[in-house]
């Protein structure tokens, strides 16, 4: 039995035990790994993520009243609320349900029909690792409500609803990347997303020869929320200052590398570094996609490495654990490139590794990382998965 089939069996059994009968519907939404294009999405820029083969599953059935009864298999916890006037859970052990609650709240805000449901949730996206377990929860919950109510929601809208839930209900001021890739990911592809107009191009990933390897620092991302908001503000400040000479710009996305170099020395140092990261990262992202299309994996890897250096030195969102993991990966022959992925301050790295070097990676990276940090890493070899869908 595949792991997915096993999880479906488990979730269905739990559903039957709790609510009787079998669930009417089963939906899933994946986590993601961003290959390149970090901290660009709230600057109207470009990102290049893939959905991963780890997801959140929700099995459920519509109820005839306004109650939602949800159970999380990961925490063996239930949470019940009504659809009218949804509030965040105050009890720590029900915190996971805030994602399920958030989507009920967003649906109400946007005038979408909601109906009560009984459901069981189970996820295998590692939590707090920068692989977007929260986006997966939000998108899966949105799909569950839509399915229960019998309405169709177009995937870009689903992503926007999930982003609104995260921003306004959960309270983290995120960009659109995570929800977008969770809703629209394509098997064996990464998506080049233009976060300004929400258009995208699905770019095939090589199906042999090279693997996407994720390594978790197992350092939980403490600082991330406050630092994230500070970075956003610094980027806005950069735009405000640069407007004096470039009046037409709306976001850092509109500033070319050449224009930036022309005016860089007029920016205060910290603002200059932040802007330099975002502007060069957009350029790297576009170039990396061209390299990939041309089959130039080596160039793609170099750009991943450059992305990490820029995030570390200019954007200053890396940490010693991420740096140690990247260094341990790059020391292995057959690793094309390695960088932090996601918001930073902990979480995971992503490396592009020749298939023949994957075993060496698994053998050599953990002890090196342990020696440098005292921590254990967890390694996942992943493939690009399909975005959110109804399984039944
Ligand atoms: C988090 C946010 C995304 C994006 C990344 C950084 O994952 O949710 O919107 O900003 O950080 O690239």
CSV table of C-alpha atoms and ligand atoms in Angstrom, one decimal:
chain,number,residue,atom,x,y,z
A,1,UNK,CA,0.0,0.0,0.0
A,2,UNK,CA,1.4,3.5,-0.8
A,3,UNK,CA,1.8,5.9,2.0
A,4,UNK,CA,-0.9,8.1,0.6
A,5,UNK,CA,-3.3,5.1,0.5
A,6,UNK,CA,-2.4,4.3,4.0
A,7,UNK,CA,-3.1,7.8,5.2
A,8,UNK,CA,-6.4,7.8,3.4
A,9,UNK,CA,-7.4,4.5,5.1
A,10,UNK,CA,-6.4,6.0,8.5
A,11,UNK,CA,-8.3,9.2,8.0
A,12,UNK,CA,-11.4,7.3,6.8
A,13,UNK,CA,-11.3,4.9,9.7
A,14,UNK,CA,-11.1,7.8,12.1
A,15,UNK,CA,-13.9,9.6,10.4
A,16,UNK,CA,-16.1,6.5,10.8
A,17,UNK,CA,-15.2,6.1,14.4
A,18,UNK,CA,-16.1,9.7,15.2
A,19,UNK,CA,-19.0,10.4,13.0
A,20,UNK,CA,-20.3,7.1,11.6
A,21,UNK,CA,-20.6,6.2,7.9
A,22,UNK,CA,-18.0,7.1,5.4
A,23,UNK,CA,-16.9,10.6,4.5
A,24,UNK,CA,-18.6,12.1,1.4
A,25,UNK,CA,-15.5,13.9,0.2
A,26,UNK,CA,-11.8,13.8,0.5
A,27,UNK,CA,-9.6,16.7,-0.5
A,28,UNK,CA,-5.9,17.4,-0.4
A,29,UNK,CA,-3.5,20.4,-0.7
A,30,UNK,CA,0.3,20.1,-0.7
A,31,UNK,CA,3.1,22.0,0.9
A,32,UNK,CA,5.8,23.6,-1.2
A,33,UNK,CA,9.4,24.1,-1.8
A,34,UNK,CA,10.6,27.3,-3.4
A,35,UNK,CA,13.5,26.6,-5.8
A,36,UNK,CA,14.4,30.3,-6.3
A,37,UNK,CA,12.8,33.8,-5.9
A,38,UNK,CA,12.8,34.4,-2.2
A,39,UNK,CA,11.2,37.4,-0.5
A,40,UNK,CA,10.2,38.7,-3.9
A,41,UNK,CA,6.5,37.9,-3.7
A,42,UNK,CA,5.5,40.9,-1.6
A,43,UNK,CA,7.5,43.1,-4.0
A,44,UNK,CA,5.4,42.2,-7.0
A,45,UNK,CA,8.2,40.0,-8.2
A,46,UNK,CA,8.9,36.5,-9.5
A,47,UNK,CA,9.0,33.2,-7.6
A,48,UNK,CA,9.7,29.6,-8.8
A,49,UNK,CA,8.2,27.1,-6.4
A,50,UNK,CA,7.0,23.5,-6.7
A,51,UNK,CA,4.3,21.7,-4.8
A,52,UNK,CA,5.8,18.8,-2.8
A,53,UNK,CA,4.6,15.2,-2.3
A,54,UNK,CA,3.5,16.0,1.3
A,55,UNK,CA,0.1,17.4,1.9
A,56,UNK,CA,-2.9,18.0,4.1
A,57,UNK,CA,-5.9,15.6,3.7
A,58,UNK,CA,-9.4,16.4,4.8
A,59,UNK,CA,-12.1,13.9,4.8
A,60,UNK,CA,-15.6,15.2,5.5
A,61,UNK,CA,-19.3,15.3,5.1
A,62,UNK,CA,-21.8,18.2,4.9
A,63,UNK,CA,-24.0,18.7,8.0
A,64,UNK,CA,-27.4,20.1,7.9
A,65,UNK,CA,-26.7,22.8,10.5
A,66,UNK,CA,-24.1,25.6,10.9
A,67,UNK,CA,-21.6,23.6,13.0
A,68,UNK,CA,-18.1,22.5,12.0
A,69,UNK,CA,-16.8,19.6,13.9
A,70,UNK,CA,-13.2,19.0,13.0
A,71,UNK,CA,-10.7,16.5,14.3
A,72,UNK,CA,-6.9,16.7,13.8
A,73,UNK,CA,-5.3,13.2,13.6
A,74,UNK,CA,-1.8,14.8,14.1
A,75,UNK,CA,-2.7,16.2,17.5
A,76,UNK,CA,-5.6,13.8,18.4
A,77,UNK,CA,-7.6,16.9,19.1
A,78,UNK,CA,-11.1,18.0,18.2
A,79,UNK,CA,-12.5,21.5,17.7
A,80,UNK,CA,-16.1,22.6,17.2
A,81,UNK,CA,-17.3,26.0,16.2
A,82,UNK,CA,-20.3,27.5,14.4
A,83,UNK,CA,-20.0,29.2,11.0
A,84,UNK,CA,-21.6,32.5,12.2
A,85,UNK,CA,-19.2,34.9,13.8
A,86,UNK,CA,-16.2,32.6,13.7
A,87,UNK,CA,-13.5,33.4,16.3
A,88,UNK,CA,-10.0,32.2,16.6
A,89,UNK,CA,-9.5,29.3,19.1
A,90,UNK,CA,-8.2,30.5,22.4
A,91,UNK,CA,-7.0,27.2,23.8
A,92,UNK,CA,-3.5,26.3,22.7
A,93,UNK,CA,-4.4,22.7,21.9
A,94,UNK,CA,-7.0,23.9,19.4
A,95,UNK,CA,-4.7,26.3,17.6
A,96,UNK,CA,-4.4,24.1,14.6
A,97,UNK,CA,-8.2,24.7,14.0
A,98,UNK,CA,-7.5,28.4,13.3
A,99,UNK,CA,-6.7,27.5,9.7
A,100,UNK,CA,-10.0,25.7,9.4
A,101,UNK,CA,-11.7,28.6,11.1
A,102,UNK,CA,-9.9,31.2,9.0
A,103,UNK,CA,-11.4,29.8,5.8
A,104,UNK,CA,-14.9,29.8,7.2
A,105,UNK,CA,-14.4,33.4,8.2
A,106,UNK,CA,-13.0,34.4,4.7
A,107,UNK,CA,-15.9,32.6,2.9
A,108,UNK,CA,-18.3,34.7,5.0
A,109,UNK,CA,-16.4,37.9,4.3
A,110,UNK,CA,-16.5,37.3,0.6
A,111,UNK,CA,-20.2,36.3,0.6
A,112,UNK,CA,-19.5,32.7,-0.4
A,113,UNK,CA,-21.9,30.0,0.7
A,114,UNK,CA,-20.9,27.9,3.7
A,115,UNK,CA,-22.5,24.8,5.2
A,116,UNK,CA,-21.5,22.9,8.4
A,117,UNK,CA,-19.4,19.8,8.2
A,118,UNK,CA,-17.9,17.0,10.1
A,119,UNK,CA,-14.3,16.4,9.1
A,120,UNK,CA,-11.0,14.8,10.0
A,121,UNK,CA,-7.7,16.5,9.0
A,122,UNK,CA,-4.3,14.8,8.7
A,123,UNK,CA,-1.1,16.3,7.3
A,124,UNK,CA,2.4,15.1,6.6
A,125,UNK,CA,3.9,18.5,5.8
A,126,UNK,CA,6.5,19.0,8.6
A,127,UNK,CA,5.2,21.8,10.8
A,128,UNK,CA,7.1,25.1,11.2
A,129,UNK,CA,9.7,24.0,8.8
A,130,UNK,CA,9.2,26.5,6.1
A,131,UNK,CA,7.4,24.0,3.8
A,132,UNK,CA,4.1,25.8,4.0
A,133,UNK,CA,2.1,23.5,6.2
A,134,UNK,CA,-0.1,26.5,7.0
A,135,UNK,CA,-0.8,27.3,3.3
A,136,UNK,CA,-1.7,23.6,2.8
A,137,UNK,CA,-4.1,23.7,5.8
A,138,UNK,CA,-5.8,26.8,4.5
A,139,UNK,CA,-6.1,25.7,0.9
A,140,UNK,CA,-7.3,22.2,1.9
A,141,UNK,CA,-9.9,23.8,4.3
A,142,UNK,CA,-11.1,26.1,1.6
A,143,UNK,CA,-11.5,23.2,-0.8
A,144,UNK,CA,-13.4,21.3,1.9
A,145,UNK,CA,-15.9,24.1,2.5
A,146,UNK,CA,-16.4,24.6,-1.2
A,147,UNK,CA,-17.0,20.8,-1.7
A,148,UNK,CA,-19.4,20.6,1.2
A,149,UNK,CA,-21.4,23.5,-0.1
A,150,UNK,CA,-21.3,22.2,-3.7
A,151,UNK,CA,-19.6,25.3,-5.1
A,152,UNK,CA,-16.7,25.6,-7.5
A,153,UNK,CA,-13.9,28.0,-6.7
A,154,UNK,CA,-11.4,28.7,-9.4
A,155,UNK,CA,-7.8,27.9,-8.1
A,156,UNK,CA,-6.4,31.4,-8.3
A,157,UNK,CA,-9.3,32.6,-6.2
A,158,UNK,CA,-8.8,29.8,-3.7
A,159,UNK,CA,-5.2,30.9,-3.3
A,160,UNK,CA,-6.3,34.5,-2.7
A,161,UNK,CA,-8.9,33.4,-0.2
A,162,UNK,CA,-6.3,31.4,1.7
A,163,UNK,CA,-3.9,34.3,1.6
A,164,UNK,CA,-6.6,36.6,3.0
A,165,UNK,CA,-7.3,34.0,5.8
A,166,UNK,CA,-3.6,33.9,6.8
A,167,UNK,CA,-3.3,37.7,6.7
A,168,UNK,CA,-6.5,38.8,8.3
A,169,UNK,CA,-7.5,35.9,10.5
A,170,UNK,CA,-4.3,34.1,11.5
A,171,UNK,CA,-2.5,37.5,11.4
A,172,UNK,CA,0.7,36.9,9.4
A,173,UNK,CA,1.2,39.4,6.6
A,174,UNK,CA,2.3,36.9,3.9
A,175,UNK,CA,2.8,37.2,0.1
A,176,UNK,CA,0.9,35.0,-2.3
A,177,UNK,CA,3.5,32.3,-3.2
A,178,UNK,CA,2.7,29.6,-0.8
A,179,UNK,CA,-1.1,29.5,-1.2
A,180,UNK,CA,-0.7,29.9,-5.0
A,181,UNK,CA,1.6,26.9,-5.5
A,182,UNK,CA,-0.5,24.8,-3.1
A,183,UNK,CA,-3.6,25.6,-5.1
A,184,UNK,CA,-2.1,25.4,-8.6
A,185,UNK,CA,1.0,23.2,-8.4
A,186,UNK,CA,1.5,20.8,-11.3
A,187,UNK,CA,3.0,17.3,-11.1
A,188,UNK,CA,6.7,17.3,-12.3
A,189,UNK,CA,6.7,21.0,-12.8
A,190,UNK,CA,7.7,24.1,-11.0
A,191,UNK,CA,5.7,27.3,-11.6
A,192,UNK,CA,7.3,30.6,-12.6
A,193,UNK,CA,4.7,32.9,-10.9
A,194,UNK,CA,4.5,36.6,-11.7
A,195,UNK,CA,3.1,37.7,-8.3
A,196,UNK,CA,2.0,41.1,-9.7
A,197,UNK,CA,-0.6,39.9,-12.1
A,198,UNK,CA,-0.9,36.2,-10.8
A,199,UNK,CA,0.0,34.7,-14.2
A,200,UNK,CA,2.3,31.7,-14.3
A,201,UNK,CA,4.2,29.4,-16.5
A,202,UNK,CA,4.6,25.7,-15.7
A,203,UNK,CA,8.2,24.7,-16.4
A,204,UNK,CA,8.9,20.9,-16.5
A,205,UNK,CA,11.6,19.7,-14.1
A,206,UNK,CA,14.1,17.1,-15.3
A,207,UNK,CA,12.6,13.7,-14.7
A,208,UNK,CA,15.9,11.9,-14.4
A,209,UNK,CA,19.5,12.8,-13.6
A,210,UNK,CA,18.7,15.3,-10.8
A,211,UNK,CA,16.7,15.3,-7.6
A,212,UNK,CA,15.3,18.0,-5.4
A,213,UNK,CA,16.5,17.4,-1.9
A,214,UNK,CA,15.1,19.2,1.1
A,215,UNK,CA,17.0,19.2,4.4
A,216,UNK,CA,15.5,20.5,7.6
A,217,UNK,CA,17.6,22.4,10.1
A,218,UNK,CA,15.2,21.3,12.8
A,219,UNK,CA,15.6,24.8,14.1
A,220,UNK,CA,12.1,26.3,14.6
A,221,UNK,CA,11.7,29.7,13.1
A,222,UNK,CA,11.5,31.9,16.1
A,223,UNK,CA,12.1,35.4,14.8
A,224,UNK,CA,10.3,35.0,11.6
A,225,UNK,CA,7.1,36.9,12.0
A,226,UNK,CA,8.5,40.2,13.3
A,227,UNK,CA,11.5,40.1,11.0
A,228,UNK,CA,9.3,39.3,8.0
A,229,UNK,CA,7.3,42.5,8.7
A,230,UNK,CA,10.4,44.6,9.1
A,231,UNK,CA,11.7,43.4,5.8
A,232,UNK,CA,8.4,44.3,4.1
A,233,UNK,CA,8.6,47.8,5.6
A,234,UNK,CA,12.2,48.2,4.5
A,235,UNK,CA,11.3,47.3,0.9
A,236,UNK,CA,8.5,49.8,0.9
A,237,UNK,CA,10.9,52.4,2.2
A,238,UNK,CA,13.3,51.6,-0.7
A,239,UNK,CA,10.5,52.2,-3.2
A,240,UNK,CA,9.6,55.4,-1.6
A,241,UNK,CA,13.1,56.8,-1.8
A,242,UNK,CA,13.8,55.5,-5.3
A,243,UNK,CA,10.7,57.1,-6.5
A,244,UNK,CA,12.5,60.5,-6.4
A,245,UNK,CA,14.4,59.4,-9.5
A,246,UNK,CA,12.2,56.7,-10.8
A,247,UNK,CA,8.7,58.2,-10.4
A,248,UNK,CA,7.0,55.4,-12.3
A,249,UNK,CA,7.9,52.5,-10.0
A,250,UNK,CA,5.3,50.9,-7.8
A,251,UNK,CA,7.3,48.1,-6.3
A,252,UNK,CA,10.9,46.9,-6.3
A,253,UNK,CA,9.9,44.6,-9.2
A,254,UNK,CA,9.9,47.7,-11.4
A,255,UNK,CA,13.5,48.6,-10.7
A,256,UNK,CA,16.1,47.1,-13.1
A,257,UNK,CA,19.5,46.0,-11.9
A,258,UNK,CA,21.0,48.9,-13.9
A,259,UNK,CA,18.7,51.5,-12.5
A,260,UNK,CA,19.4,50.2,-9.0
A,261,UNK,CA,23.1,50.5,-9.5
A,262,UNK,CA,22.7,54.1,-10.7
A,263,UNK,CA,21.0,55.2,-7.5
A,264,UNK,CA,22.1,52.6,-4.9
A,265,UNK,CA,24.6,54.9,-3.1
A,266,UNK,CA,21.8,57.3,-2.3
A,267,UNK,CA,20.0,54.7,-0.2
A,268,UNK,CA,20.8,54.2,3.5
A,269,UNK,CA,22.9,51.1,3.9
A,270,UNK,CA,20.3,48.7,5.3
A,271,UNK,CA,17.7,49.7,2.8
A,272,UNK,CA,20.2,49.5,0.0
A,273,UNK,CA,21.1,45.9,1.0
A,274,UNK,CA,17.4,44.8,1.2
A,275,UNK,CA,16.6,46.4,-2.2
A,276,UNK,CA,19.7,44.9,-3.8
A,277,UNK,CA,18.6,41.4,-2.7
A,278,UNK,CA,15.1,41.7,-4.1
A,279,UNK,CA,16.1,43.3,-7.4
A,280,UNK,CA,18.9,40.9,-8.1
A,281,UNK,CA,16.8,37.9,-6.9
A,282,UNK,CA,14.1,38.8,-9.5
A,283,UNK,CA,16.8,38.8,-12.2
A,284,UNK,CA,18.2,35.5,-10.9
A,285,UNK,CA,14.8,33.9,-10.9
A,286,UNK,CA,14.1,34.8,-14.5
A,287,UNK,CA,17.6,33.7,-15.6
A,288,UNK,CA,17.4,30.4,-13.7
A,289,UNK,CA,14.2,29.5,-15.5
A,290,UNK,CA,15.9,30.2,-18.9
A,291,UNK,CA,18.8,28.0,-17.7
A,292,UNK,CA,16.5,25.2,-16.8
A,293,UNK,CA,14.7,25.3,-20.1
A,294,UNK,CA,18.0,25.2,-21.8
A,295,UNK,CA,18.9,22.1,-19.8
A,296,UNK,CA,21.7,24.0,-18.0
A,297,UNK,CA,21.4,22.6,-14.5
A,298,UNK,CA,24.9,23.8,-13.6
A,299,UNK,CA,23.8,27.4,-14.1
A,300,UNK,CA,20.6,26.9,-12.3
A,301,UNK,CA,22.6,25.6,-9.3
A,302,UNK,CA,25.0,28.6,-9.4
A,303,UNK,CA,22.0,30.9,-9.3
A,304,UNK,CA,20.6,29.0,-6.3
A,305,UNK,CA,24.0,29.5,-4.5
A,306,UNK,CA,24.0,33.2,-5.4
A,307,UNK,CA,20.4,33.5,-4.0
A,308,UNK,CA,21.5,32.0,-0.7
A,309,UNK,CA,24.5,34.4,-0.4
A,310,UNK,CA,22.2,37.3,-1.2
A,311,UNK,CA,19.6,36.2,1.4
A,312,UNK,CA,22.4,35.7,3.9
A,313,UNK,CA,24.4,38.9,3.4
A,314,UNK,CA,22.0,41.5,2.0
A,315,UNK,CA,18.6,40.4,3.2
A,316,UNK,CA,19.9,38.9,6.4
A,317,UNK,CA,17.2,36.2,6.9
A,318,UNK,CA,19.5,33.2,7.1
A,319,UNK,CA,21.0,31.8,10.3
A,320,UNK,CA,23.9,29.7,11.3
A,321,UNK,CA,22.0,26.5,11.0
A,322,UNK,CA,20.9,27.2,7.4
A,323,UNK,CA,24.4,28.3,6.5
A,324,UNK,CA,25.9,25.2,8.0
A,325,UNK,CA,23.4,23.0,6.1
A,326,UNK,CA,24.1,24.8,2.8
A,327,UNK,CA,27.8,24.4,3.4
A,328,UNK,CA,27.6,20.7,4.2
A,329,UNK,CA,25.5,20.2,1.0
A,330,UNK,CA,27.8,22.1,-1.3
A,331,UNK,CA,30.8,20.1,-0.1
A,332,UNK,CA,29.4,17.0,-1.8
A,333,UNK,CA,30.3,16.3,-5.3
A,334,UNK,CA,27.2,16.2,-7.5
A,335,UNK,CA,25.4,19.0,-5.6
A,336,UNK,CA,24.6,21.7,-8.2
A,337,UNK,CA,23.3,24.3,-5.8
A,338,UNK,CA,22.0,24.7,-2.3
A,339,UNK,CA,20.1,27.5,-0.6
A,340,UNK,CA,17.6,28.3,2.2
A,341,UNK,CA,14.0,28.1,1.1
A,342,UNK,CA,11.0,30.0,2.5
A,343,UNK,CA,11.0,32.9,4.9
A,344,UNK,CA,14.3,31.9,6.7
A,345,UNK,CA,15.6,32.1,10.3
A,346,UNK,CA,15.4,28.3,10.4
A,347,UNK,CA,13.3,25.8,8.4
A,348,UNK,CA,14.7,24.1,5.4
A,349,UNK,CA,17.3,24.2,2.7
A,350,UNK,CA,16.7,23.0,-0.9
A,351,UNK,CA,19.5,21.4,-3.0
A,352,UNK,CA,19.6,20.3,-6.5
A,353,UNK,CA,21.5,17.0,-6.5
A,354,UNK,CA,22.7,14.6,-9.2
A,355,UNK,CA,20.8,11.4,-8.7
A,356,UNK,CA,24.1,9.5,-8.3
A,357,UNK,CA,25.0,11.8,-5.4
A,358,UNK,CA,21.8,11.5,-3.4
A,359,UNK,CA,23.1,8.6,-1.3
A,360,UNK,CA,26.3,10.5,-0.6
A,361,UNK,CA,24.2,13.5,0.4
A,362,UNK,CA,22.2,11.4,2.9
A,363,UNK,CA,25.3,9.9,4.3
A,364,UNK,CA,27.6,12.9,4.6
A,365,UNK,CA,25.4,15.9,5.3
A,366,UNK,CA,23.9,14.8,8.7
A,367,UNK,CA,27.2,14.2,10.5
A,368,UNK,CA,28.7,17.4,9.1
A,369,UNK,CA,25.6,19.4,10.1
A,370,UNK,CA,25.6,17.8,13.5
A,371,UNK,CA,29.2,18.7,14.1
A,372,UNK,CA,28.6,22.3,13.1
A,373,UNK,CA,25.4,22.9,15.1
A,374,UNK,CA,24.8,19.9,17.5
A,375,UNK,CA,21.4,19.4,15.7
A,376,UNK,CA,20.1,16.5,13.5
A,377,UNK,CA,18.9,17.2,10.1
A,378,UNK,CA,15.9,15.5,8.4
A,379,UNK,CA,16.3,14.8,4.7
A,380,UNK,CA,13.5,14.5,2.2
A,381,UNK,CA,14.0,13.7,-1.4
A,382,UNK,CA,10.9,15.1,-3.1
A,383,UNK,CA,9.2,15.3,-6.5
A,384,UNK,CA,7.0,18.1,-7.7
A,385,UNK,CA,3.4,17.2,-7.0
A,386,UNK,CA,-0.1,18.2,-8.2
A,387,UNK,CA,-1.7,21.1,-6.4
A,388,UNK,CA,-4.9,21.0,-4.4
A,389,UNK,CA,-7.6,18.6,-5.6
A,390,UNK,CA,-10.6,16.6,-4.7
A,391,UNK,CA,-9.7,13.0,-4.4
A,392,UNK,CA,-13.4,12.1,-4.2
B,1,LIG,C1,6.9,33.0,3.4
B,1,LIG,C2,5.7,33.7,2.9
B,1,LIG,C3,5.8,33.8,1.3
B,1,LIG,C4,7.1,34.4,0.9
B,1,LIG,C5,8.3,33.6,1.6
B,1,LIG,C6,9.6,34.3,1.3
B,1,LIG,O1,6.8,31.6,3.0
B,1,LIG,O2,4.5,33.0,3.2
B,1,LIG,O3,4.7,34.6,0.9
B,1,LIG,O4,7.2,35.8,1.2
B,1,LIG,O5,8.1,33.6,3.0
B,1,LIG,O6,9.9,34.1,0.0
